[in-house]
Amino acid sequence: MAELGLYSYQQEVVERAIKGENVIIWLPTGGGKTRAAVYVAKRHLETTQHAKVVVLVNKVHLVDQHYTKEFKPHLGSNYTLVPVSGESELKDLFGKVVQDSDVVICTAQILYNALTNSEETKHVELSDITLLIFDECHHTHKGGVYNQIMKCYVEKKLKGERRLPQILGLTASPGTGGARILEKAVEHVLQICANLDSSIVSTRLYAPELKKKVPRPIKTFDIVETRPEDPFGNHLKRMMQMIQDYMNLPTSDFRLRECGTQEYEADVVILEQRGIREDNRRLAQCALHLRQYNDALLINDTLLMMDAYRNLEEFYISKSTRAIDKTDFFLVGIFQDNQADLMKVARDSRYENPKMAKLESVLLKQFSSGLQSKGILFSKTRKSIHCLNEWVLNNRALQEAGVKSAILTGAGNGITYMTQHEQADTICRFRQGTLNLLISTSVAEEGLDIPECNLVVRYGLLTNEIAQQQASGRARAQDSQYSVVALKGGREERREITNEYLEELTAKAIAQVQDMSIREFQRKITELQTQAVIKSRIEESCKMQKRSRYTASSIQLLCRNCFKSVASGSDIKLIDNVHHVNVNPAFEKHYKVGGQVILPKMFDDWEPGRIISCNNGNCNKEWGFEMKYKEIALLPNLAIKHLFLQTPDGRMTVKKWKDVPFTVDNFSFEEYCQDNFPDLLD
């Protein structure tokens, strides 16, 4: 084992995996789980005939990271390794890639697609794989893609099929699944074990060595007293009350909870859906605007008053030119009438958020100490980290202290996301010292190869114990600091204390599972797996019934903003199991086109066109974008969240196309060409 430089605690946790057993390796962030997995893969390749190793990750950026940093350096000289992600052309030849390679590192969705695809070049059977590694395997639960893959595995296992891969899971914490008592936490850990058909292993003999290798940071609660005065927040609340009065909602019918909370947001989401169901546009629009004000209150509680003001101002700039009835004019008018007063208060430093002053002192204490400090500041949303970065860049004291910050967000499309290249470049500059503070969403908590930090700050965050442990694990330098900036007695402080308890509860639950006899453990696992298979079949049957509840032609699609009917369900077709397009030429009269959509990657069969939005008067509600398919078909690609459905039994909203209560037929390119270009086919 010296060849890979494993510590004694790593040797202990891989012992059973080397013997071919299915195991989950439980080690903290920074404990070297991936290195342990590389060693297991190496031994497996050396000792197993026709070995085929597939490493699954849950985020695109981890494919290249695991390939470049861990697997290729140790296995690349003797074995064929191939990284495959959704951005790789190899995904369309995945079956062939698996056949021709020794080790494949890919996103889980690609493997699942291959398991369910019948095309020869794309299809893969579980029996083709001899070792299947799940990175961050605590995600193997409920409807996640990890669990979808393991459902295929478990069903085959319960049928008595023998040719199944060995399973290796890696996690810093399986968590408690929301449980607050030991009995339920044990049930959760057992469920994760059942889902992965694996035992859970950790170091017991070499725990002191692990503790020395991964020291715990010094934790401080940097507590802030309640704001003595909040005229900005109070002004927002008065405006919200005016909207609630205009909404004319009987208090006996529906009582809104305290504004400025997540609970209030949940309430107004329900009200917007109710407005749609009852054809009450006033209610629906008031609810949407109240959500924006609630967002502003949440921002005011976490960031600067001007950040909250700008967020509202940005919303109303777009709304002011899109008013279509008296409700819109009333709502826009309220903001315009109060805009000057809001801005005046937002610029008054006497009422600024005390949390920001506390955050400044935490950062200055670390970065003014004369040490070469590196830190990560975690916050909840992409919006908040952009605001925090702007604040750092414009803060004279922090700049004089030498703080050099940049944002780090998840990969994706849109201006608030980063490309993989941008992520890698930011982390590279952080490693080299050009940057010394990353301001990040949860993307930096899990998986990313970020160098040791001596400061981690959690700011305005309400997360579970898994995220807390992963964030804490980023502070790996000796005598590092882990700071929680929170309001005295507030939700963040309470949640952090709760998470500390849940972390201890997780460890106790794992220990109890590990202490079970082999016979008892196997009995419980088989029982849970059998129940899961039965439950899955029932759920699938219910989904099929739901999808065929109505005929497509009986459904009308209406604009979520102006409530105008714009399409029939039968107009919608499905391309590549992903894109929902309207193939009816008459749909063109209902939308207008805007700017060109730019995506950070290319696609084989299609390219994006222009943004499409509702053409009903001033509505302008964005619905999606045009897509050019096979260089011929120009089709409107619709996002269902911007529309709602009129069914024979009433109106309803859905977040995703998979939840619509009718069957969407596959798009036929041949039929489309026959209908639209008959002369070309003669």
XYZ file of C-alpha atoms in Angstrom:
682
model
C 0.000 0.000 0.000
C 3.002 2.299 0.348
C 2.918 2.824 -3.426
C -0.169 4.974 -3.063
C 0.956 6.359 0.278
C -2.080 5.315 2.298
C -2.255 6.175 5.977
C -2.993 3.391 8.447
C -6.593 4.566 8.894
C -7.078 4.389 5.099
C -5.669 0.860 5.045
C -8.181 -0.070 7.724
C -11.220 1.268 5.846
C -10.298 -0.367 2.504
C -9.611 -3.804 4.004
C -13.063 -5.276 3.394
C -13.410 -3.639 -0.031
C -10.170 -5.311 -1.144
C -11.759 -8.651 -0.258
C -14.605 -7.885 -2.681
C -17.249 -6.798 -0.167
C -19.713 -3.984 -0.823
C -18.791 -1.160 1.559
C -19.389 2.528 2.244
C -16.219 4.301 3.383
C -17.046 6.984 5.964
C -14.195 9.477 6.377
C -14.321 13.243 7.009
C -13.689 15.870 4.340
C -9.924 15.877 3.768
C -9.537 12.328 5.042
C -8.546 10.917 1.650
C -11.643 8.969 0.591
C -10.843 9.317 -3.104
C -7.263 8.119 -2.603
C -8.626 5.064 -0.776
C -10.990 4.435 -3.697
C -8.095 4.633 -6.178
C -6.281 1.974 -4.188
C -9.357 -0.310 -4.163
C -9.742 0.210 -7.936
C -6.074 -0.630 -8.512
C -6.242 -3.845 -6.502
C -9.499 -4.772 -8.221
C -7.975 -4.282 -11.667
C -4.965 -6.383 -10.683
C -6.945 -9.288 -9.228
C -10.210 -9.453 -11.195
C -10.553 -11.084 -14.585
C -12.062 -8.777 -17.263
C -12.223 -5.982 -14.660
C -14.259 -2.921 -15.513
C -14.355 -0.004 -13.051
C -16.914 2.827 -13.290
C -16.573 5.833 -10.972
C -19.740 7.896 -10.540
C -19.836 11.540 -9.460
C -22.847 13.780 -8.874
C -21.427 16.990 -10.363
C -19.905 17.599 -13.788
C -16.769 19.367 -12.551
C -15.795 16.351 -10.426
C -15.343 14.136 -13.517
C -12.203 15.920 -14.690
C -11.001 16.549 -11.136
C -11.056 12.865 -10.155
C -9.549 11.857 -13.493
C -6.730 14.416 -13.427
C -5.885 14.578 -9.725
C -6.357 10.999 -8.519
C -7.104 8.191 -10.953
C -4.884 9.080 -13.937
C -1.668 9.686 -11.912
C -1.933 6.294 -10.194
C -3.601 4.129 -12.860
C -2.975 5.892 -16.171
C 0.306 4.177 -17.065
C -1.103 0.628 -16.903
C -4.802 1.020 -17.685
C -7.124 2.798 -20.124
C -8.983 5.594 -18.319
C -11.697 7.740 -19.901
C -13.568 10.704 -18.344
C -17.100 11.253 -19.694
C -19.517 14.054 -18.797
C -22.566 15.659 -20.393
C -20.202 18.092 -22.096
C -18.314 15.236 -23.767
C -19.206 13.800 -27.169
C -18.276 10.356 -25.793
C -21.580 10.190 -23.905
C -23.298 9.242 -27.177
C -20.951 6.260 -27.529
C -20.962 5.346 -23.870
C -21.560 1.634 -24.422
C -18.509 1.455 -26.661
C -16.448 3.534 -24.215
C -17.194 1.128 -21.348
C -16.415 -1.838 -23.578
C -13.012 -0.435 -24.635
C -11.856 1.022 -21.294
C -10.610 -0.273 -17.955
C -11.796 2.700 -15.891
C -14.572 5.154 -16.776
C -15.249 8.261 -14.673
C -18.613 9.852 -15.416
C -21.620 11.670 -14.046
C -24.250 9.294 -12.690
C -26.877 10.488 -15.167
C -24.788 9.235 -18.082
C -24.628 5.716 -16.662
C -28.348 5.728 -15.868
C -29.157 6.886 -19.402
C -26.971 4.061 -20.751
C -28.715 1.468 -18.560
C -32.123 2.544 -19.907
C -31.103 3.162 -23.554
C -31.564 0.302 -26.016
C -29.211 1.649 -28.738
C -26.195 -0.650 -28.997
C -23.538 2.080 -28.962
C -25.096 3.726 -25.896
C -26.374 0.753 -23.891
C -24.614 -0.678 -20.842
C -25.636 -3.523 -18.541
C -24.708 -3.570 -14.857
C -23.148 -6.967 -15.545
C -20.620 -5.232 -17.848
C -19.184 -3.505 -14.753
C -17.181 -5.294 -12.035
C -16.614 -2.375 -9.603
C -18.992 0.580 -9.269
C -17.781 3.510 -7.129
C -20.207 6.169 -5.838
C -18.600 9.467 -4.834
C -20.602 11.462 -2.217
C -22.800 8.396 -1.838
C -25.079 9.944 0.800
C -27.025 11.206 -2.227
C -28.217 7.618 -2.818
C -31.748 8.181 -1.559
C -35.283 8.958 -2.710
C -35.534 9.884 -6.414
C -31.877 10.826 -6.935
C -30.054 9.361 -9.931
C -27.666 7.391 -7.686
C -30.687 5.647 -6.208
C -32.217 5.059 -9.646
C -29.062 3.161 -10.626
C -29.058 1.186 -7.394
C -32.751 0.328 -7.831
C -31.749 -1.496 -11.025
C -29.035 -3.269 -9.030
C -31.267 -4.224 -6.081
C -34.036 -5.558 -8.317
C -31.537 -7.817 -10.095
C -30.056 -8.913 -6.777
C -33.457 -9.855 -5.325
C -34.189 -11.860 -8.483
C -31.054 -13.893 -7.763
C -28.843 -12.507 -10.537
C -25.174 -13.156 -9.725
C -23.265 -11.017 -12.247
C -23.443 -7.705 -10.448
C -20.641 -5.237 -9.740
C -18.980 -4.761 -6.389
C -20.173 -1.495 -4.797
C -17.927 1.076 -3.120
C -19.486 4.196 -1.611
C -17.632 7.280 -0.337
C -19.085 9.838 2.075
C -18.061 12.391 4.691
C -21.424 11.901 6.387
C -24.609 9.964 5.621
C -26.478 12.360 7.934
C -29.570 11.470 9.937
C -32.148 12.036 7.206
C -33.925 14.619 9.355
C -34.126 12.301 12.372
C -33.627 13.813 15.823
C -33.578 10.593 17.885
C -31.137 7.675 17.733
C -33.659 5.032 16.684
C -34.715 6.998 13.591
C -31.123 7.967 12.765
C -30.178 4.268 12.806
C -33.080 3.586 10.419
C -31.740 6.264 8.061
C -28.194 4.868 8.071
C -29.585 1.376 7.469
C -31.633 2.728 4.545
C -28.522 4.245 2.941
C -26.758 0.896 3.456
C -29.725 -0.933 1.906
C -29.866 1.464 -1.043
C -26.172 0.802 -1.731
C -26.351 -2.867 -0.691
C -23.305 -2.154 1.468
C -21.926 -2.172 4.997
C -20.531 1.088 6.383
C -16.906 1.149 7.526
C -14.808 3.722 9.375
C -11.540 3.745 11.241
C -11.642 2.480 14.798
C -8.071 1.334 15.381
C -6.430 4.438 13.931
C -8.843 7.218 14.944
C -6.013 9.273 16.619
C -4.036 9.238 13.364
C -7.098 10.453 11.442
C -7.688 13.196 14.003
C -4.101 14.362 13.573
C -4.341 14.234 9.760
C -7.675 16.085 9.681
C -7.650 18.480 12.664
C -10.933 20.054 13.702
C -11.007 23.836 13.352
C -11.536 26.134 16.333
C -15.223 27.014 16.189
C -16.543 30.422 17.215
C -20.038 31.836 17.257
C -19.644 35.476 16.248
C -22.961 36.668 17.562
C -24.654 39.916 16.563
C -27.164 41.785 18.708
C -30.576 42.512 17.194
C -30.738 45.630 15.018
C -31.828 48.481 17.317
C -33.804 50.138 14.500
C -34.830 48.874 11.084
C -36.752 51.636 9.273
C -36.005 50.078 5.864
C -37.491 46.707 6.862
C -40.448 48.375 8.554
C -41.161 50.435 5.421
C -41.156 47.263 3.309
C -43.588 45.621 5.739
C -45.996 48.574 5.473
C -45.921 48.267 1.685
C -46.573 44.530 1.975
C -49.570 45.222 4.206
C -51.009 47.543 1.547
C -50.695 44.729 -1.032
C -52.245 42.205 1.356
C -55.190 44.572 1.931
C -55.644 45.041 -1.837
C -55.511 41.271 -2.294
C -58.716 41.145 -0.224
C -57.990 37.745 1.277
C -60.344 36.799 4.161
C -58.200 36.164 7.283
C -60.461 33.293 8.267
C -59.685 31.655 4.939
C -55.886 31.830 4.878
C -53.524 33.353 7.436
C -50.101 34.437 6.217
C -47.222 33.719 8.580
C -44.548 36.220 9.632
C -43.079 38.121 6.700
C -39.334 38.018 6.145
C -39.236 34.242 6.633
C -39.084 31.118 4.459
C -42.509 30.186 5.844
C -44.019 33.381 4.434
C -42.463 32.590 1.061
C -44.120 29.157 1.119
C -47.460 30.820 1.910
C -47.357 33.265 -1.010
C -46.339 30.476 -3.406
C -49.526 28.653 -2.378
C -51.544 31.851 -2.873
C -50.168 32.374 -6.391
C -51.168 28.818 -7.314
C -54.595 29.399 -5.771
C -55.016 32.568 -7.836
C -54.308 30.559 -10.981
C -56.746 27.794 -10.022
C -59.512 30.295 -9.237
C -58.851 32.492 -12.315
C -58.062 35.318 -9.892
C -55.212 37.239 -11.481
C -55.263 39.887 -8.735
C -54.493 37.246 -6.102
C -51.824 35.548 -8.235
C -49.981 38.781 -9.081
C -50.162 40.176 -5.549
C -48.662 36.914 -4.286
C -45.800 37.142 -6.809
C -45.016 40.707 -5.759
C -45.220 39.843 -2.058
C -42.606 37.172 -2.688
C -40.274 39.838 -4.081
C -40.791 42.005 -0.998
C -40.169 38.998 1.213
C -36.923 38.364 -0.694
C -35.966 41.989 -0.020
C -36.597 41.488 3.716
C -34.431 38.364 3.703
C -31.658 40.244 1.874
C -31.986 43.147 4.320
C -31.515 40.651 7.146
C -28.322 39.233 5.578
C -26.703 41.860 3.341
C -26.759 45.622 2.885
C -29.962 47.652 2.694
C -28.910 48.833 -0.774
C -28.658 45.200 -1.923
C -32.275 44.691 -0.869
C -33.338 47.942 -2.523
C -31.569 47.128 -5.801
C -33.180 43.683 -5.885
C -36.642 45.271 -5.712
C -35.724 48.058 -8.125
C -34.501 45.520 -10.705
C -37.804 43.633 -10.436
C -39.923 46.766 -10.904
C -37.876 48.109 -13.811
C -39.001 45.056 -15.785
C -42.566 45.222 -14.435
C -43.125 48.929 -15.146
C -43.244 48.396 -18.919
C -45.328 45.216 -18.710
C -48.480 46.365 -16.924
C -51.599 44.886 -18.534
C -54.416 45.647 -16.045
C -55.282 47.720 -12.953
C -53.658 45.169 -10.623
C -50.310 45.687 -12.332
C -50.680 49.483 -12.248
C -51.532 49.352 -8.526
C -48.545 47.137 -7.664
C -46.051 49.113 -9.741
C -47.526 52.343 -8.326
C -46.899 51.274 -4.714
C -43.205 50.809 -5.408
C -42.860 54.014 -7.417
C -44.652 56.044 -4.711
C -42.284 54.720 -2.020
C -39.108 54.382 -4.075
C -37.481 57.673 -3.043
C -38.096 57.081 0.686
C -36.750 53.530 0.464
C -33.577 54.693 -1.280
C -33.033 57.471 1.280
C -33.225 55.046 4.215
C -31.109 52.432 2.412
C -28.276 54.988 2.121
C -28.396 55.937 5.811
C -25.462 54.134 7.465
C -27.025 54.530 10.956
C -29.448 51.702 10.141
C -27.048 49.350 8.356
C -27.124 45.602 8.983
C -24.927 44.853 12.066
C -24.145 41.389 10.676
C -22.044 43.015 7.944
C -19.972 44.903 10.548
C -19.422 41.634 12.429
C -18.426 39.853 9.214
C -15.939 42.642 8.502
C -14.357 42.233 11.962
C -14.096 38.424 11.549
C -12.306 38.818 8.200
C -10.036 41.622 9.453
C -9.028 39.604 12.527
C -7.801 36.798 10.262
C -6.334 38.755 7.373
C -4.691 41.497 9.468
C -2.840 38.985 11.653
C 0.265 38.965 9.479
C -0.308 35.317 8.528
C -0.692 34.122 4.949
C -4.405 33.448 5.356
C -6.771 31.665 3.019
C -10.491 31.504 3.623
C -13.891 30.534 2.261
C -17.001 32.578 2.994
C -20.137 30.485 2.501
C -23.489 32.118 1.814
C -26.843 30.812 0.650
C -27.586 32.109 -2.839
C -25.731 33.087 -5.994
C -27.251 36.561 -5.571
C -25.865 36.930 -2.041
C -22.317 35.876 -2.942
C -22.231 38.401 -5.795
C -23.343 41.121 -3.345
C -20.804 40.016 -0.721
C -17.980 40.023 -3.255
C -18.894 43.532 -4.386
C -18.925 44.591 -0.710
C -15.440 43.127 -0.108
C -14.035 44.788 -3.238
C -15.419 48.176 -2.146
C -14.506 47.868 1.543
C -11.415 49.985 2.185
C -10.405 48.222 5.429
C -10.581 44.764 3.834
C -8.653 45.913 0.789
C -5.947 47.485 2.971
C -5.740 44.162 4.870
C -4.910 42.467 1.573
C -8.147 40.541 1.028
C -8.309 39.384 -2.603
C -11.708 37.807 -3.217
C -13.611 36.089 -5.993
C -16.886 34.223 -6.256
C -17.259 30.465 -6.740
C -20.613 29.091 -7.870
C -21.907 25.904 -9.449
C -21.462 25.166 -13.130
C -24.454 25.892 -15.349
C -26.104 28.329 -17.737
C -26.941 31.942 -16.967
C -25.062 34.993 -15.756
C -24.988 33.898 -12.094
C -23.403 30.517 -12.883
C -19.807 29.708 -13.792
C -18.421 27.523 -16.539
C -16.168 24.616 -15.552
C -13.211 26.541 -16.963
C -14.047 29.581 -14.810
C -14.352 27.355 -11.733
C -10.982 25.732 -12.404
C -9.322 29.101 -13.058
C -10.681 30.571 -9.804
C -9.496 27.591 -7.731
C -6.093 27.702 -9.473
C -5.666 31.387 -8.567
C -6.731 30.582 -4.993
C -4.148 27.803 -4.820
C -1.411 30.064 -6.196
C -2.249 32.868 -3.765
C -3.474 35.405 -6.320
C -6.777 35.085 -4.435
C -7.088 34.445 -0.704
C -10.850 34.516 -0.130
C -13.442 32.491 -2.010
C -17.041 33.640 -1.590
C -19.055 30.570 -2.396
C -22.368 28.812 -2.456
C -22.571 25.180 -1.343
C -20.581 24.092 -4.453
C -17.358 24.483 -2.423
C -18.687 22.377 0.454
C -18.699 19.110 -1.417
C -16.114 17.463 -3.616
C -14.171 20.342 -5.172
C -10.405 20.085 -4.777
C -9.786 23.259 -2.805
C -6.504 23.738 -0.916
C -6.315 23.921 2.864
C -7.892 26.993 4.448
C -7.335 28.527 7.869
C -10.681 30.323 7.894
C -14.190 29.169 7.030
C -17.112 31.532 7.624
C -20.748 30.498 7.381
C -22.888 33.570 6.817
C -26.680 33.667 6.635
C -26.955 29.911 6.171
C -29.585 27.391 7.238
C -28.345 23.953 6.152
C -28.283 20.394 7.416
C -25.562 18.612 9.370
C -23.993 17.121 6.216
C -23.362 20.550 4.657
C -22.096 21.896 7.977
C -19.565 19.061 8.341
C -18.390 19.468 4.756
C -17.967 23.232 5.166
C -16.123 22.753 8.452
C -13.861 20.218 6.736
C -12.586 22.946 4.407
C -10.723 24.508 7.370
C -7.921 21.933 7.422
C -4.867 24.043 8.222
C -3.472 23.762 11.754
C -5.279 26.045 14.263
C -7.796 27.087 11.601
C -10.933 29.062 12.443
C -14.550 28.124 11.738
C -16.813 31.119 12.297
C -20.598 31.265 12.365
C -21.818 34.847 12.023
C -25.373 34.878 13.321
C -28.005 36.943 15.099
C -28.248 36.333 18.845
C -30.865 33.629 19.385
C -31.621 33.624 15.628
C -32.356 30.718 13.340
C -28.764 30.353 12.081
C -27.370 30.002 15.608
C -30.095 27.527 16.600
C -29.574 25.486 13.442
C -25.798 25.363 13.927
C -26.218 24.069 17.478
C -28.787 21.535 16.252
C -26.380 20.383 13.535
C -23.652 19.812 16.136
C -26.034 17.492 17.957
C -27.008 15.758 14.697
C -23.342 15.223 13.824
C -22.885 13.373 17.110
C -26.147 11.491 16.497
C -24.905 10.369 13.063
C -21.736 8.929 14.626
C -23.765 7.077 17.277
C -26.147 5.694 14.635
C -23.251 4.459 12.473
C -21.608 2.829 15.485
C -24.863 1.041 16.339
C -25.200 -0.237 12.758
C -21.570 -1.391 12.764
C -22.130 -3.275 16.028
C -25.009 -5.333 14.604
C -24.386 -8.994 13.966
C -23.889 -9.901 10.299
C -27.088 -11.933 10.366
C -29.217 -9.123 11.847
C -27.713 -6.522 9.482
C -28.359 -8.660 6.385
C -31.924 -9.402 7.500
C -32.703 -5.694 7.935
C -31.037 -4.770 4.629
C -32.965 -7.407 2.661
C -36.209 -6.328 4.335
C -35.615 -2.650 3.445
C -34.651 -3.548 -0.131
C -37.774 -5.657 -0.640
C -39.942 -2.823 0.704
C -38.180 -0.321 -1.564
C -38.780 -2.429 -4.692
C -42.492 -2.807 -3.878
C -42.801 0.911 -3.111
C -41.008 1.815 -6.345
C -43.384 -0.322 -8.420
C -46.423 1.261 -6.769
C -45.013 4.773 -7.338
C -44.251 4.001 -10.986
C -47.784 2.708 -11.473
C -49.175 5.898 -9.925
C -46.964 8.014 -12.204
C -48.195 6.131 -15.274
C -51.796 6.655 -14.184
C -51.113 10.347 -13.576
C -49.446 10.778 -16.971
C -52.447 9.223 -18.714
C -55.084 10.972 -16.594
C -56.079 13.257 -19.476
C -55.649 13.178 -23.220
C -53.164 15.735 -24.534
C -55.869 17.348 -26.684
C -58.041 18.020 -23.607
C -55.334 20.206 -22.025
C -54.834 23.901 -22.697
C -51.609 25.756 -21.852
C -52.013 29.322 -20.585
C -49.484 32.091 -19.976
C -48.673 32.283 -16.279
C -48.670 36.084 -16.327
C -51.613 37.207 -18.462
C -53.703 33.983 -18.256
C -54.208 33.841 -22.032
C -54.671 30.401 -23.617
C -51.812 29.871 -26.087
C -51.516 26.161 -26.917
C -53.010 22.688 -26.688
C -51.291 19.807 -24.930
C -51.348 17.947 -28.239
C -49.084 20.636 -29.759
C -46.241 19.608 -27.429
C -43.711 16.977 -28.510
C -40.622 15.594 -26.777
C -37.149 15.732 -28.346
C -34.325 13.506 -27.045
C -36.247 12.918 -23.832
C -35.331 16.461 -22.748
C -36.828 19.283 -24.840
C -40.562 20.027 -24.946
C -41.342 21.868 -28.163
C -44.502 23.231 -29.761
C -44.857 21.865 -33.309
C -48.042 23.746 -34.226
C -47.202 26.496 -36.787
C -50.161 28.541 -35.468
C -48.331 28.955 -32.133
C -46.063 31.506 -33.804
C -48.686 34.243 -33.490
C -48.661 33.931 -29.680
C -45.005 34.825 -29.102
C -42.388 37.399 -29.993
C -38.645 36.819 -30.204
C -35.899 38.616 -28.297
C -32.153 38.317 -27.953
C -30.031 35.351 -29.011
C -29.518 32.672 -26.347
C -25.831 31.920 -25.758
C -24.955 28.601 -24.124
C -21.424 27.681 -22.985
C -21.313 24.423 -24.943
C -22.229 22.967 -28.335
C -24.779 20.215 -29.025
C -24.801 17.552 -31.722
C -28.330 17.884 -33.129
C -29.455 21.359 -32.126
C -28.430 24.908 -31.367
C -30.250 27.616 -29.397
C -32.054 30.461 -31.142
C -33.703 33.540 -29.679
C -35.641 34.063 -26.441
C -39.412 33.774 -26.877
C -41.988 35.648 -24.800
C -45.751 36.194 -24.678
C -47.094 38.442 -27.428
C -50.302 39.399 -25.603
C -50.155 43.195 -25.304
C -47.575 44.248 -22.710
C -47.330 40.803 -21.122
C -43.848 39.840 -22.416
C -43.623 36.840 -20.074
C -40.605 34.758 -21.118
C -41.552 31.189 -22.052
C -38.273 29.705 -23.261
C -36.270 29.917 -26.472
C -36.224 28.747 -30.061
C -34.117 25.728 -30.908
C -32.863 24.806 -34.359
C -33.053 21.024 -34.651
C -30.975 19.142 -37.250
C -30.322 22.489 -38.998
C -33.883 22.550 -40.402
C -36.613 22.611 -37.761
C -36.957 25.915 -35.849
C -39.032 25.012 -32.790
C -40.178 26.908 -29.663
C -38.682 25.095 -26.637
C -40.975 25.800 -23.658
C -40.390 25.835 -19.895
C -43.599 24.648 -18.209
C -42.929 26.747 -15.076
C -43.810 29.845 -17.156
C -47.205 28.407 -18.126
C -50.081 26.660 -16.382
C -52.560 23.987 -17.403
C -56.313 24.095 -17.932
C -57.515 20.507 -17.468
C -61.077 19.161 -17.741
C -61.175 19.307 -13.914
C -59.691 22.769 -13.410
C -56.417 24.646 -13.492
C -53.082 23.501 -12.125
C -49.396 24.461 -12.069
C -46.402 22.150 -12.347
C -42.692 22.900 -11.895
C -41.426 20.357 -14.413
C -42.729 18.683 -17.546
C -42.432 15.246 -15.936
C -45.311 16.243 -13.630
C -47.901 17.045 -16.336
C -51.009 14.820 -16.198
C -50.925 13.801 -19.873
C -48.611 11.866 -22.146
C -46.267 13.902 -24.333
C -45.487 12.041 -27.566
C -41.993 11.922 -29.027
C -41.130 14.344 -31.802
C -40.866 12.785 -35.255
C -38.419 14.639 -37.480
C -39.708 12.779 -40.540
C -43.333 13.774 -39.865
C -42.265 17.360 -39.235
C -40.478 17.511 -42.592
C -43.447 15.914 -44.389
C -45.837 18.468 -42.857
C -43.655 21.535 -43.358
C -41.492 20.740 -46.410
C -43.549 18.318 -48.550
C -42.016 19.586 -51.823
C -38.503 18.756 -50.658
C -39.473 15.129 -49.992
C -41.149 14.462 -53.343
